[in-house]
Amino acid sequence: MRLARRVLPPAILLLVLFGAWELYVDLGGVDRLVLPAPRDVARSLFEDRSLLLSNLLVTAKEVLLGGVLAVVLGFGLAVAIQFSRTLRAAVYPLLIGSQAVPVVVIAPVLLIWLGFGLAPKLVVIALVSFFPVVVTTLAGFAAVDQDLMKLMRTFDATRLRSFWHVELPATMPRVFTGAKIAVAVAVIGAVFAEWTGSSAGLGYLLNQSIPQLLPARAMASVAILCVFAIALFGLLSLAERVAVPWAYQPRGEISP
Amino acid sequence: MPAKGATHTILPAPVKELDLHQGPAGVCIENVTRTFATRRGEVTALARMSLTAAAGEIVAVVGPSGCGKTTLLEIICGLQEPDSGTVRSAPAALMPQRDLLLPWLSALDNAALALRARGVGREQARATAAPWLERFGLAGFERTRPAQLSGGMRQRVSFLRTLLAGKPVLALDEPFASLDAITRAEMQGWLGQVLANEPRTVVLVTHDVEEAVVLADRVVVMSPRPGRVVADLEVALDRPRHRTASEVIEIRESALECLGMDR
């Protein structure tokens, strides 16, 4: 019943949207090369399945590696900034500035520096997705109850032990929030990196399908990317519930 | 306690010779002033405040909200330095007003936190804390997370955590303020028993005058900000004390009078 309530509304909404789209293409006399009907996309999903799958594997590898790189980098930077006021003053403005640099400009340069392989993709993905991890992790550190830190000091805890026993676990839910934002951005980053220069991946397939006049296949690639991003997000949510269950526990009291 | 301004002793009982100035386990604060700079100018939290607690003595500090009670405890615990005056105190551990238990740890691990903070290994810390949990009526709740504990249980875990810090002085900051009246009364009785078995020097900050009289050897009454001592009342009554006993009520009335709340 609860599952039905969660699954039914989006399913019905999608059906209605696809139905309207299908009707519009069929009855509106739209050129199928301009806008393929959902039926055409579904056919492409089936007929091109091995092509889509092999390219998905390439993109998935990039997103996973790049995502891990982004989380490790973002989390590490946040911890370093938390420990050093000087570092915070020096690095934080640069981090914010780094987000204003258009990836459109960076990506071709990376291509020259690092070639067409995996490396430039990972750099682009990490560049666009580490920032939400830094920001959410730092917000987590800032939200740690200062009275708790005082308490730890009266217990003679060193800075490192206070971090290990209090700040780090208290911040974990925020790190997961950052990671969830990061994976969504990482997918966009991967497609863009492939778009700039690559020989495989869903972004590459997307880029090839338009000039080949295969808009249905392009849309099928996008559909796969969407499902992949949702799946990653779902996996992270699941991991979050396993790793930090206390953040979700309802406050149920028993009698004294 | 040297007589100073409005300080007076109510009971005829002989004032204890205060040998705590040298006592290793006591607290001695003299003429401490602490001022904070705020946006609206300077606020004096404590003005020439003096307080002593002999080794093993339970001193309750009562006063209106914002009279610098928390500042006083933080100075005792070494979390703040006074602007002037002298502070001599044996090492003190704080029990905060809110329980501040860590939601990701079990009751047992929360109680053992002070040990872990000192670098004791997890298993050893648990082994040390476990028998205490049982003694504190928390047997069977070792693995329970704080969110599933009642308010009274959380306060007991919080107190145990502070006790296990192993400091001679306990600085208790309105420990039962967040509890309902019935649980609070139970917890006051409980704390009285625990301290009878496990004597420590205690500075108990509270705005509950009854709690102060029921638990403490001395009740120090503070003025509104800037906080200083207006009365130092000896409570020379046998324990356990009942809040309805006429002597308790008498001292309570005196304390309330000093707070200007008698009528």
Coordinates of C-alpha atoms in Angstrom, one line a residue, chain A residues 145-158 161 164-171 245-247 249-256, chain B residues 74 77-79 92-96 98 100 102-104 113-114 116-119 141 145 147-151 153-154 161-162 165 167 183:
Chain A
D145 CA 26.6 21.9 18.9
Q146 CA 29.4 24.0 20.4
D147 CA 28.2 23.0 23.9
L148 CA 29.1 19.5 23.0
M149 CA 32.6 20.6 22.0
K150 CA 32.9 22.4 25.3
L151 CA 31.8 19.2 27.1
M152 CA 34.5 17.2 25.3
R153 CA 37.1 19.8 26.5
T154 CA 36.1 19.3 30.1
F155 CA 36.6 15.6 29.4
D156 CA 40.2 16.4 28.3
A157 CA 39.6 15.4 24.8
T158 CA 42.2 16.4 22.3
R161 CA 39.5 13.0 19.5
W164 CA 36.6 11.7 15.7
H165 CA 34.0 11.2 18.4
V166 CA 31.7 14.2 17.8
E167 CA 32.3 16.3 14.7
L168 CA 32.8 13.6 12.2
P169 CA 29.8 11.4 13.0
A170 CA 27.6 14.5 13.5
T171 CA 28.5 15.6 10.0
P245 CA 20.3 5.3 10.7
W246 CA 20.1 7.5 13.8
A247 CA 19.5 10.5 11.5
Q249 CA 15.0 7.3 13.7
P250 CA 11.7 8.6 14.9
R251 CA 11.8 10.1 18.4
G252 CA 9.7 7.5 20.3
E253 CA 9.9 7.7 24.0
I254 CA 9.3 5.0 26.5
S255 CA 8.1 5.6 30.0
P256 CA 10.8 6.4 32.5
Chain B
E74 CA 32.5 27.4 32.6
C77 CA 35.7 24.0 34.3
G78 CA 38.4 26.1 32.7
L79 CA 36.4 26.8 29.6
A92 CA 36.0 19.7 37.0
A93 CA 33.7 17.9 34.5
L94 CA 30.6 19.6 33.2
M95 CA 27.1 18.2 33.0
P96 CA 25.3 20.4 30.6
R98 CA 20.6 19.8 27.8
L100 CA 23.6 16.5 24.7
L102 CA 25.2 11.7 20.9
P103 CA 22.3 10.3 18.8
W104 CA 24.4 7.8 17.0
L113 CA 32.3 8.9 26.0
A114 CA 34.4 10.7 28.7
R116 CA 36.9 7.5 25.0
A117 CA 37.7 11.2 25.0
R118 CA 40.7 10.4 27.2
G119 CA 41.8 7.8 24.7
F141 CA 19.1 -0.2 27.9
R145 CA 19.9 5.0 21.4
A147 CA 16.1 9.0 21.0
Q148 CA 14.4 5.9 22.5
L149 CA 15.2 6.8 26.1
S150 CA 12.9 8.8 28.4
G151 CA 14.0 12.2 29.6
M153 CA 17.0 8.1 31.6
R154 CA 18.8 10.5 29.3
R161 CA 29.1 10.3 31.4
T162 CA 30.2 13.3 33.5
A165 CA 35.2 11.6 33.5
K167 CA 37.2 14.5 37.9
T183 CA 10.4 13.0 36.9

